Short mmCIF file of C-alpha atoms and ligand atoms in Angstrom, two decimals:
data_model
loop_
_atom_site.label_atom_id
_atom_site.label_comp_id
_atom_site.label_asym_id
_atom_site.label_seq_id
_atom_site.Cartn_x
_atom_site.Cartn_y
_atom_site.Cartn_z
CA UNK A 1 5.83 -99.35 118.17
CA UNK A 2 6.79 -103.02 117.96
CA UNK A 3 9.56 -104.72 119.89
CA UNK A 4 11.18 -108.11 119.43
CA UNK A 5 12.93 -109.52 122.49
CA UNK A 6 15.40 -112.36 122.77
CA UNK A 7 16.22 -113.87 126.14
CA UNK A 8 19.48 -115.80 126.56
CA UNK A 9 20.02 -119.02 128.48
CA UNK A 10 20.82 -117.53 131.86
CA UNK A 11 17.70 -115.33 131.61
CA UNK A 12 15.58 -118.48 131.33
CA UNK A 13 17.57 -120.87 133.52
CA UNK A 14 14.96 -121.42 136.25
CA UNK A 15 11.55 -120.31 137.50
CA UNK A 16 12.91 -117.21 139.27
CA UNK A 17 14.44 -116.04 135.99
CA UNK A 18 11.20 -116.82 134.10
CA UNK A 19 9.37 -114.52 136.50
CA UNK A 20 11.78 -111.66 135.82
CA UNK A 21 11.42 -112.26 132.08
CA UNK A 22 7.62 -112.22 132.28
CA UNK A 23 7.70 -108.97 134.27
CA UNK A 24 9.90 -107.38 131.64
CA UNK A 25 7.68 -108.54 128.77
CA UNK A 26 4.40 -107.60 130.43
CA UNK A 27 5.62 -104.15 131.41
CA UNK A 28 5.20 -102.88 127.82
CA UNK A 29 2.48 -103.95 125.44
CA UNK A 30 4.82 -103.28 122.49
CA UNK A 31 6.95 -106.26 123.57
CA UNK A 32 5.18 -108.67 121.27
CA UNK A 33 7.49 -111.30 119.81
CA UNK A 34 9.77 -113.23 122.12
CA UNK A 35 12.67 -115.48 121.13
CA UNK A 36 13.68 -117.96 123.82
CA UNK A 37 16.97 -119.80 124.42
CA UNK A 38 17.37 -123.13 126.18
CA UNK A 39 17.89 -123.00 129.97
CA UNK A 40 21.45 -121.89 130.68
CA UNK A 41 23.54 -121.98 133.83
CA UNK A 42 21.88 -121.24 137.18
CA UNK A 43 25.27 -120.96 138.90
CA UNK A 44 28.81 -121.00 137.56
CA UNK A 45 29.45 -124.75 137.80
CA UNK A 46 26.01 -125.60 136.33
CA UNK A 47 25.66 -127.12 132.85
CA UNK A 48 23.62 -125.54 130.05
CA UNK A 49 20.81 -127.71 128.68
CA UNK A 50 22.29 -127.44 125.18
CA UNK A 51 25.57 -128.88 126.47
CA UNK A 52 23.69 -131.66 128.28
CA UNK A 53 21.83 -132.54 125.08
CA UNK A 54 25.01 -132.57 123.03
CA UNK A 55 26.76 -134.69 125.62
CA UNK A 56 23.85 -137.11 125.58
CA UNK A 57 24.15 -137.33 121.81
CA UNK A 58 27.90 -138.08 122.07
CA UNK A 59 26.95 -141.22 124.02
CA UNK A 60 24.30 -142.31 121.56
CA UNK A 61 25.02 -146.01 121.96
CA UNK A 62 25.33 -146.06 125.75
CA UNK A 63 21.71 -146.68 126.71
CA UNK A 64 22.16 -146.41 130.45
CA UNK A 65 24.12 -143.16 130.19
CA UNK A 66 21.70 -141.49 127.79
CA UNK A 67 18.70 -142.57 129.85
CA UNK A 68 20.16 -141.01 133.01
CA UNK A 69 21.23 -137.84 131.17
CA UNK A 70 17.91 -137.41 129.47
CA UNK A 71 16.09 -137.82 132.77
CA UNK A 72 18.29 -135.06 134.23
CA UNK A 73 17.35 -132.83 131.30
CA UNK A 74 13.63 -133.59 131.71
CA UNK A 75 13.89 -132.83 135.41
CA UNK A 76 15.20 -129.33 134.73
CA UNK A 77 12.05 -128.59 132.74
CA UNK A 78 9.78 -130.35 135.24
CA UNK A 79 11.28 -128.19 137.99
CA UNK A 80 10.68 -124.96 136.07
CA UNK A 81 7.06 -125.94 135.36
CA UNK A 82 6.31 -126.91 138.96
CA UNK A 83 8.14 -123.90 140.48
CA UNK A 84 6.11 -121.62 138.24
CA UNK A 85 2.98 -123.38 139.46
CA UNK A 86 1.88 -124.09 135.89
CA UNK A 87 -0.79 -126.57 135.05
CA UNK A 88 1.19 -127.91 132.11
CA UNK A 89 2.91 -131.12 131.08
CA UNK A 90 5.73 -131.77 128.64
CA UNK A 91 5.69 -135.54 129.23
CA UNK A 92 4.33 -136.27 125.75
CA UNK A 93 7.09 -134.11 124.21
CA UNK A 94 9.75 -135.90 126.27
CA UNK A 95 8.44 -139.23 125.00
CA UNK A 96 8.59 -138.04 121.38
CA UNK A 97 12.14 -136.79 121.79
CA UNK A 98 13.25 -140.08 123.36
CA UNK A 99 11.70 -141.99 120.47
CA UNK A 100 13.37 -139.72 117.92
CA UNK A 101 16.66 -140.24 119.73
CA UNK A 102 16.38 -144.01 119.60
CA UNK A 103 15.50 -143.71 115.92
CA UNK A 104 18.67 -141.69 115.35
CA UNK A 105 17.23 -138.27 114.63
CA UNK A 106 20.17 -135.97 113.91
CA UNK A 107 22.48 -134.20 116.33
CA UNK A 108 21.01 -130.82 115.41
CA UNK A 109 17.46 -132.00 116.02
CA UNK A 110 18.47 -133.14 119.45
CA UNK A 111 20.43 -129.96 120.30
CA UNK A 112 17.47 -127.83 119.19
CA UNK A 113 15.05 -129.41 121.68
CA UNK A 114 16.52 -127.25 124.44
CA UNK A 115 14.97 -124.09 123.00
CA UNK A 116 11.89 -125.91 121.69
CA UNK A 117 10.86 -127.10 125.17
CA UNK A 118 11.79 -123.87 126.92
CA UNK A 119 9.82 -121.77 124.43
CA UNK A 120 6.81 -124.03 125.01
CA UNK A 121 6.95 -123.33 128.74
CA UNK A 122 7.43 -119.60 128.24
CA UNK A 123 4.52 -119.42 125.79
CA UNK A 124 2.31 -121.20 128.30
CA UNK A 125 3.48 -118.99 131.16
CA UNK A 126 2.87 -115.77 129.23
CA UNK A 127 -0.25 -117.11 127.55
CA UNK A 128 1.29 -116.27 124.15
CA UNK A 129 1.05 -118.33 120.98
CA UNK A 130 3.96 -120.79 120.43
CA UNK A 131 5.34 -120.58 116.90
CA UNK A 132 7.86 -123.28 115.98
CA UNK A 133 11.05 -122.00 114.36
CA UNK A 134 11.11 -125.22 112.31
CA UNK A 135 8.10 -123.94 110.39
CA UNK A 136 9.39 -120.46 109.60
CA UNK A 137 13.22 -120.48 109.46
CA UNK A 138 14.68 -122.26 106.43
CA UNK A 139 18.13 -123.36 105.34
CA UNK A 140 19.31 -124.24 101.83
CA UNK A 141 20.87 -127.60 101.05
CA UNK A 142 24.38 -126.12 101.38
CA UNK A 143 23.59 -125.08 104.97
CA UNK A 144 23.23 -121.36 104.27
CA UNK A 145 20.08 -119.57 105.31
CA UNK A 146 17.25 -119.21 102.79
CA UNK A 147 16.89 -115.55 103.61
CA UNK A 148 13.94 -114.68 101.39
CA UNK A 149 11.78 -117.65 102.32
CA UNK A 150 12.58 -117.17 106.00
CA UNK A 151 11.74 -113.50 105.92
CA UNK A 152 8.44 -113.86 104.10
CA UNK A 153 7.34 -116.88 106.13
CA UNK A 154 8.07 -115.34 109.53
CA UNK A 155 6.28 -112.19 108.55
CA UNK A 156 3.27 -114.08 107.18
CA UNK A 157 2.99 -116.39 110.19
CA UNK A 158 3.43 -113.69 112.83
CA UNK A 159 0.94 -111.41 111.12
CA UNK A 160 -1.70 -113.79 112.47
CA UNK A 161 -0.70 -113.40 116.11
CA UNK A 162 -0.38 -110.23 118.10
CA UNK A 163 1.89 -111.94 120.64
CA UNK A 164 4.07 -115.03 120.20
CA UNK A 165 7.05 -116.97 121.51
CA UNK A 166 9.51 -118.48 119.02
CA UNK A 167 12.32 -120.87 120.03
CA UNK A 168 15.80 -119.65 119.04
CA UNK A 169 18.78 -121.45 117.53
CA UNK A 170 17.25 -123.60 114.76
CA UNK A 171 15.25 -123.91 111.56
CA UNK A 172 14.65 -126.61 108.99
CA UNK A 173 16.37 -128.00 105.92
CA UNK A 174 14.59 -128.42 102.57
CA UNK A 175 13.88 -132.07 103.47
CA UNK A 176 12.25 -131.05 106.75
CA UNK A 177 15.03 -132.14 109.11
CA UNK A 178 16.12 -129.73 111.83
CA UNK A 179 19.33 -127.73 111.55
CA UNK A 180 20.79 -125.42 114.20
CA UNK A 181 22.87 -122.28 113.79
CA UNK A 182 26.31 -122.33 115.40
CA UNK A 183 26.48 -121.98 119.18
CA UNK A 184 24.89 -118.83 120.54
CA UNK A 185 22.64 -118.75 117.48
CA UNK A 186 19.43 -117.67 119.22
CA UNK A 187 20.76 -114.14 118.72
CA UNK A 188 20.41 -114.73 114.97
CA UNK A 189 16.82 -115.96 115.35
CA UNK A 190 15.97 -112.78 117.24
CA UNK A 191 17.47 -110.69 114.50
CA UNK A 192 15.60 -112.57 111.76
CA UNK A 193 12.30 -112.14 113.58
CA UNK A 194 12.95 -108.45 114.19
CA UNK A 195 13.57 -107.86 110.51
CA UNK A 196 10.64 -109.94 109.30
CA UNK A 197 8.12 -108.09 111.46
CA UNK A 198 9.84 -104.74 110.85
CA UNK A 199 10.36 -104.16 114.55
CA UNK A 200 11.28 -100.72 115.80
CA UNK A 201 13.87 -102.28 118.08
CA UNK A 202 15.45 -105.66 118.81
CA UNK A 203 16.05 -106.06 122.53
CA UNK A 204 18.64 -108.72 123.33
CA UNK A 205 18.34 -109.60 127.02
CA UNK A 206 21.30 -111.27 128.72
CA UNK A 207 23.22 -111.40 132.01
CA UNK A 208 25.35 -108.26 131.61
CA UNK A 209 24.25 -104.64 131.33
CA UNK A 210 25.23 -104.35 127.68
CA UNK A 211 28.41 -104.70 125.72
CA UNK A 212 31.37 -104.00 127.95
CA UNK A 213 34.60 -102.49 126.68
CA UNK A 214 36.31 -105.83 127.27
CA UNK A 215 35.29 -109.35 128.21
CA UNK A 216 34.40 -109.13 131.93
CA UNK A 217 36.10 -112.49 132.46
CA UNK A 218 39.42 -110.80 131.58
CA UNK A 219 39.13 -107.39 133.22
CA UNK A 220 37.20 -106.81 136.41
CA UNK A 221 34.20 -104.57 136.08
CA UNK A 222 34.89 -103.00 132.67
CA UNK A 223 32.98 -99.94 131.51
CA UNK A 224 29.75 -100.39 129.56
CA UNK A 225 29.65 -99.14 126.00
CA UNK A 226 26.52 -97.01 125.74
CA UNK A 227 26.46 -96.75 121.95
CA UNK A 228 28.23 -98.69 119.21
CA UNK A 229 27.84 -98.99 115.45
CA UNK A 230 27.02 -102.31 113.76
CA UNK A 231 30.43 -102.23 112.10
CA UNK A 232 32.32 -101.72 115.33
CA UNK A 233 30.37 -104.49 117.02
CA UNK A 234 30.96 -106.81 114.08
CA UNK A 235 34.73 -106.35 114.52
CA UNK A 236 34.51 -107.02 118.26
CA UNK A 237 32.16 -109.99 118.13
CA UNK A 238 34.21 -111.59 115.36
CA UNK A 239 37.24 -111.32 117.61
CA UNK A 240 35.63 -112.90 120.65
CA UNK A 241 33.24 -110.45 122.31
CA UNK A 242 30.67 -113.21 122.58
CA UNK A 243 27.85 -111.18 124.06
CA UNK A 244 26.15 -111.20 120.65
CA UNK A 245 26.60 -113.85 117.94
CA UNK A 246 28.80 -112.37 115.20
CA UNK A 247 26.20 -113.07 112.50
CA UNK A 248 23.27 -111.58 114.40
CA UNK A 249 23.98 -108.12 113.08
CA UNK A 250 23.29 -108.69 109.38
CA UNK A 251 19.49 -109.08 109.22
CA UNK A 252 18.75 -106.04 111.39
CA UNK A 253 21.48 -103.92 109.86
CA UNK A 254 19.85 -104.32 106.47
CA UNK A 255 16.60 -103.03 107.86
CA UNK A 256 18.19 -100.35 110.05
CA UNK A 257 16.69 -101.79 113.23
CA UNK A 258 18.73 -100.90 116.33
CA UNK A 259 19.68 -103.61 118.83
CA UNK A 260 19.54 -102.85 122.53
CA UNK A 261 21.54 -105.23 124.72
CA UNK A 262 19.91 -105.32 128.15
CA UNK A 263 20.34 -107.10 131.47
CA UNK A 264 17.49 -109.31 132.69
CA UNK A 265 18.86 -108.98 136.22
CA UNK A 266 19.02 -105.17 136.06
CA UNK A 267 16.28 -104.13 133.64
CA UNK A 268 16.54 -100.47 134.58
CA UNK A 269 20.09 -100.23 133.22
CA UNK A 270 20.13 -98.62 129.80
CA UNK A 271 22.44 -101.24 128.28
CA UNK A 272 24.07 -100.79 124.88
CA UNK A 273 22.46 -99.41 121.74
CA UNK A 274 23.79 -100.88 118.50
CA UNK A 275 23.00 -98.52 115.64
CA UNK A 276 24.00 -97.86 112.05
CA UNK A 277 25.15 -94.34 112.78
CA UNK A 278 26.16 -93.31 116.25
CA UNK A 279 24.98 -90.01 117.68
CA UNK A 280 28.37 -89.45 119.25
CA UNK A 281 31.28 -89.30 116.81
CA UNK A 282 33.62 -91.05 119.17
CA UNK A 283 33.30 -93.16 122.28
CA UNK A 284 34.24 -91.48 125.52
CA UNK A 285 37.69 -93.07 125.58
CA UNK A 286 38.34 -92.83 121.79
CA UNK A 287 38.36 -96.61 121.57
CA UNK A 288 35.01 -98.37 121.82
CA UNK A 289 36.20 -101.81 122.82
CA UNK A 290 38.93 -104.43 122.81
CA UNK A 291 38.62 -108.14 122.07
CA UNK A 292 41.08 -110.91 121.36
CA UNK A 293 41.46 -114.54 120.42
CA UNK A 294 44.28 -117.09 120.50
CA UNK A 295 44.79 -119.76 117.84
CA UNK A 296 46.34 -118.02 114.82
CA UNK A 297 49.31 -118.75 112.57
CA UNK A 298 51.15 -116.28 110.35
CA UNK A 299 52.92 -117.23 107.14
CA UNK A 300 55.68 -114.69 106.64
CA UNK A 301 57.01 -114.37 103.08
CA UNK A 302 60.02 -112.31 101.98
CA UNK A 303 61.17 -111.61 98.45
CA UNK A 304 63.08 -108.65 97.08
CA UNK A 305 61.02 -106.61 94.64
CA UNK A 306 57.86 -108.69 95.20
CA UNK A 307 55.90 -105.51 94.74
CA UNK A 308 56.82 -105.25 91.08
CA UNK A 309 56.07 -108.89 90.33
CA UNK A 310 52.65 -108.87 88.69
CA UNK A 311 50.30 -111.51 90.14
CA UNK A 312 52.52 -112.31 93.15
CA UNK A 313 49.78 -112.00 95.77
CA UNK A 314 47.26 -113.79 93.60
CA UNK A 315 49.57 -116.79 93.19
CA UNK A 316 50.19 -116.95 96.94
CA UNK A 317 46.49 -116.76 97.73
CA UNK A 318 45.65 -119.32 95.06
CA UNK A 319 47.56 -121.84 97.15
CA UNK A 320 45.19 -121.23 100.03
CA UNK A 321 42.20 -121.37 97.75
CA UNK A 322 43.33 -124.76 96.46
CA UNK A 323 43.20 -126.03 100.03
CA UNK A 324 39.85 -124.33 100.63
CA UNK A 325 41.27 -122.07 103.35
CA UNK A 326 40.19 -118.52 104.21
CA UNK A 327 42.70 -116.04 105.54
CA UNK A 328 42.06 -113.45 108.24
CA UNK A 329 44.56 -110.68 107.58
CA UNK A 330 47.11 -109.77 104.98
CA UNK A 331 49.51 -107.12 106.26
CA UNK A 332 52.25 -106.39 103.73
CA UNK A 333 55.36 -104.32 103.17
CA UNK A 334 57.37 -103.59 100.02
CA UNK A 335 59.32 -106.83 100.04
CA UNK A 336 57.32 -108.79 102.61
CA UNK A 337 53.86 -110.10 103.15
CA UNK A 338 52.24 -111.99 106.01
CA UNK A 339 49.13 -114.06 105.86
CA UNK A 340 47.32 -114.62 109.12
CA UNK A 341 45.14 -117.73 109.31
CA UNK A 342 43.33 -119.73 111.94
CA UNK A 343 45.77 -122.43 113.08
CA UNK A 344 43.03 -125.08 113.10
CA UNK A 345 42.29 -124.46 109.42
CA UNK A 346 45.83 -125.22 108.27
CA UNK A 347 47.03 -127.74 110.81
CA UNK A 348 46.77 -130.65 108.38
CA UNK A 349 48.35 -128.91 105.37
CA UNK A 350 51.15 -126.78 106.76
CA UNK A 351 53.90 -128.58 104.83
CA UNK A 352 51.89 -128.67 101.61
CA UNK A 353 51.07 -125.00 101.74
CA UNK A 354 54.61 -123.78 102.26
CA UNK A 355 55.88 -126.16 99.56
CA UNK A 356 53.19 -124.90 97.14
CA UNK A 357 54.02 -121.25 97.87
CA UNK A 358 57.72 -121.92 97.29
CA UNK A 359 56.89 -123.58 93.97
CA UNK A 360 54.58 -120.79 92.84
CA UNK A 361 56.49 -117.62 93.79
CA UNK A 362 60.00 -118.74 94.72
CA UNK A 363 60.38 -116.46 97.77
CA UNK A 364 63.72 -115.57 99.39
CA UNK A 365 62.34 -116.95 102.62
CA UNK A 366 59.11 -118.30 104.08
CA UNK A 367 58.49 -118.75 107.79
CA UNK A 368 55.54 -120.04 109.79
CA UNK A 369 54.78 -118.38 113.09
CA UNK A 370 52.47 -120.41 115.34
CA UNK A 371 50.84 -119.64 118.71
CA UNK A 372 49.79 -116.20 117.66
CA UNK A 373 46.90 -114.35 119.29
CA UNK A 374 45.13 -111.38 117.74
CA UNK A 375 43.91 -108.42 119.71
CA UNK A 376 41.46 -106.03 118.03
CA UNK A 377 41.22 -102.47 119.25
CA UNK A 378 38.06 -100.99 117.75
CA UNK A 379 36.68 -97.47 117.70
CA UNK A 380 34.94 -95.20 115.21
CA UNK A 381 36.73 -92.29 116.90
CA UNK A 382 40.21 -93.54 115.99
CA UNK A 383 39.99 -92.01 112.54
CA UNK A 384 40.01 -88.51 113.97
CA UNK A 385 42.14 -89.01 117.08
CA UNK A 386 45.84 -88.66 116.38
CA UNK A 387 48.20 -90.88 118.32
CA UNK A 388 45.85 -93.79 119.00
CA UNK A 389 48.22 -96.36 117.55
CA UNK A 390 51.15 -94.85 119.43
CA UNK A 391 49.17 -95.10 122.65
CA UNK A 392 48.40 -98.77 122.03
CA UNK A 393 52.05 -99.56 121.31
CA UNK A 394 53.16 -97.65 124.39
CA UNK A 395 50.73 -99.65 126.53
CA UNK A 396 52.18 -102.88 125.18
CA UNK A 397 55.80 -101.74 125.49
CA UNK A 398 55.22 -100.66 129.10
CA UNK A 399 53.82 -104.12 129.83
CA UNK A 400 56.84 -105.73 128.13
CA UNK A 401 54.74 -107.34 125.45
CA UNK A 402 56.34 -108.11 122.15
CA UNK A 403 54.28 -107.16 119.07
CA UNK A 404 54.54 -109.73 116.27
CA UNK A 405 52.23 -108.12 113.75
CA UNK A 406 50.21 -104.97 113.17
CA UNK A 407 47.34 -104.48 110.76
CA UNK A 408 45.20 -101.41 110.52
CA UNK A 409 41.88 -102.11 108.85
CA UNK A 410 41.33 -99.97 105.76
CA UNK A 411 38.28 -98.41 107.39
CA UNK A 412 40.48 -97.04 110.21
CA UNK A 413 37.91 -98.51 112.54
CA UNK A 414 40.27 -101.01 114.06
CA UNK A 415 43.87 -101.85 114.73
CA UNK A 416 44.73 -105.53 114.94
CA UNK A 417 47.81 -106.54 116.84
CA UNK A 418 49.41 -109.97 116.79
CA UNK A 419 51.08 -111.05 120.03
CA UNK A 420 52.21 -114.38 121.40
CA UNK A 421 49.33 -116.40 122.83
CA UNK A 422 50.81 -116.30 126.32
CA UNK A 423 50.65 -112.48 126.25
CA UNK A 424 47.22 -111.76 124.87
CA UNK A 425 45.25 -111.37 128.08
CA UNK A 426 47.97 -109.12 129.51
CA UNK A 427 47.87 -107.16 126.23
CA UNK A 428 44.12 -106.58 126.47
CA UNK A 429 44.44 -105.48 130.10
CA UNK A 430 47.33 -103.13 129.32
CA UNK A 431 45.47 -101.43 126.46
CA UNK A 432 42.29 -101.10 128.51
CA UNK A 433 44.18 -99.52 131.42
CA UNK A 434 46.02 -97.11 129.18
CA UNK A 435 42.84 -95.77 127.56
CA UNK A 436 40.46 -95.92 130.49
CA UNK A 437 42.45 -95.47 133.67
CA UNK A 438 45.35 -93.30 132.55
CA UNK A 439 43.39 -90.68 130.68
P1 ADP B 501 23.18 -115.36 126.60
O1 ADP B 501 23.08 -116.74 127.15
O2 ADP B 501 22.28 -114.38 127.27
O3 ADP B 501 23.09 -115.33 125.12
P2 ADP B 501 26.07 -115.20 126.49
O4 ADP B 501 26.72 -116.03 127.52
O5 ADP B 501 25.99 -115.72 125.11
O6 ADP B 501 24.61 -114.82 127.03
O7 ADP B 501 26.72 -113.75 126.43
C1 ADP B 501 26.88 -112.97 127.60
C2 ADP B 501 28.28 -113.16 128.12
O8 ADP B 501 29.23 -112.70 127.18
C3 ADP B 501 28.59 -112.35 129.36
O9 ADP B 501 28.14 -113.00 130.54
C4 ADP B 501 30.12 -112.24 129.30
O10 ADP B 501 30.73 -113.21 130.11
C5 ADP B 501 30.47 -112.53 127.84
N1 ADP B 501 31.24 -111.47 127.18
C6 ADP B 501 32.38 -111.61 126.47
N2 ADP B 501 32.83 -110.45 126.01
C7 ADP B 501 31.95 -109.50 126.44
C8 ADP B 501 31.88 -108.09 126.31
N3 ADP B 501 32.80 -107.39 125.62
N4 ADP B 501 30.86 -107.46 126.90
C9 ADP B 501 29.92 -108.13 127.59
N5 ADP B 501 29.94 -109.46 127.77
C10 ADP B 501 30.94 -110.16 127.20
N1 LIG B 502 21.32 -122.73 123.42
C1 LIG B 502 22.24 -122.52 122.32
C2 LIG B 502 23.67 -122.49 122.82
O1 LIG B 502 23.89 -122.72 124.01
C3 LIG B 502 21.89 -121.29 121.54
C4 LIG B 502 21.90 -119.99 122.31
O2 LIG B 502 21.92 -120.01 123.55
O3 LIG B 502 21.89 -118.94 121.67
O4 LIG B 502 24.56 -122.28 122.06
MG1 MG B 503 24.51 -115.84 123.65
#
């Protein structure tokens, strides 16, 4: 049995949290490879180290500001070391980072030092080997991950050590410079390590007792999801359930390694198991979870008989391709189609895109609908439970929420509803209440 564990920022925010983490790790000898995040928030108004580093970088040319900020960052680490009573110094590392900063090392290098330094402390505290992610996670020149090289290198390097700590969030480019994943990316590192060492399980330790049916910042005390499939979770994390980075699923899914989301502050709680095939056919409440995001725009196109016009959709989508834009959803009727896109992606080309579409397909009408939010209702049980959609629409109607768009994924795993941005939190609450509290 071999376990890979990833601890998030709040799990490693101060010495008290480090002690909990060490207790968890040392309680099972199978817990061998540990991925560490940078120190997160100790209390709600606190600032994560990664945010402090990025802020420091924003003020690159303000020497006084960066000096003060960097000292504050160093002090967080000094405090952890002294509170843990460690005979250990990071002063040399701090000096190197300051020098690199002055010499204009990149933004990603700087952002990555949060996990680098924290992993060093954790390795020392546990008396585990420190293995730098820069020497075993590799990106290609286009910024994508070099999956093969990463996988073989991690597995070769870790073969040498029975126990090790690896910093999350970053790897290196072909020219040796440091590149980070997108925010929250330590989850991806954990997944890559789990796959490379062929772990039996990837434990992802955070500050909640697993994936909850909805974002706990929107609904008070939502139910925990005990079991979820990779595909369901992918839908939810893509739509804003940020407990696990949306890309963290791929490496372990390939290898069939389950992920267990666990709470560092309540280690006895079972948490959530993320698996390829769930033991239970449906979640207790038919739906597994709900997530939502604002910031979408729909392009609504109408043309009589568009269905019989060969190549109609291709010509419309070509317009987007020419502007290098991806679309999110494409619900369509006989004489209508809507394209849902992220508003940020098209904000600079709105006029051009509509003009191009008019030129290419000559529609009867074309309308842009801004300020759209999408709500995803996800559940493997929906396929066999009649009336799920009706129940969702009833919940929204009862809450007086106007539905602007509906799209049922072809897998019947999810129903996506477009509502006005001002309504989306109320929409999530209404759907949750209907399925969980009015059963
Ligand atoms: P970590 O620093 O451990 O990686 P994150 O802050 O990235 O932790 O993720 C955990 C947070 O995700 C929770 O504290 C919670 O606020 C948020 N979150 C959003 N949606 C959900 C959800 N559906 N279930 C659980 N947590 C969620
Ligand atoms: N520390 C990084 C962030 O705050 C990565 C992570 O926590 O996963 O985004
Ligand atoms: Mg996270």
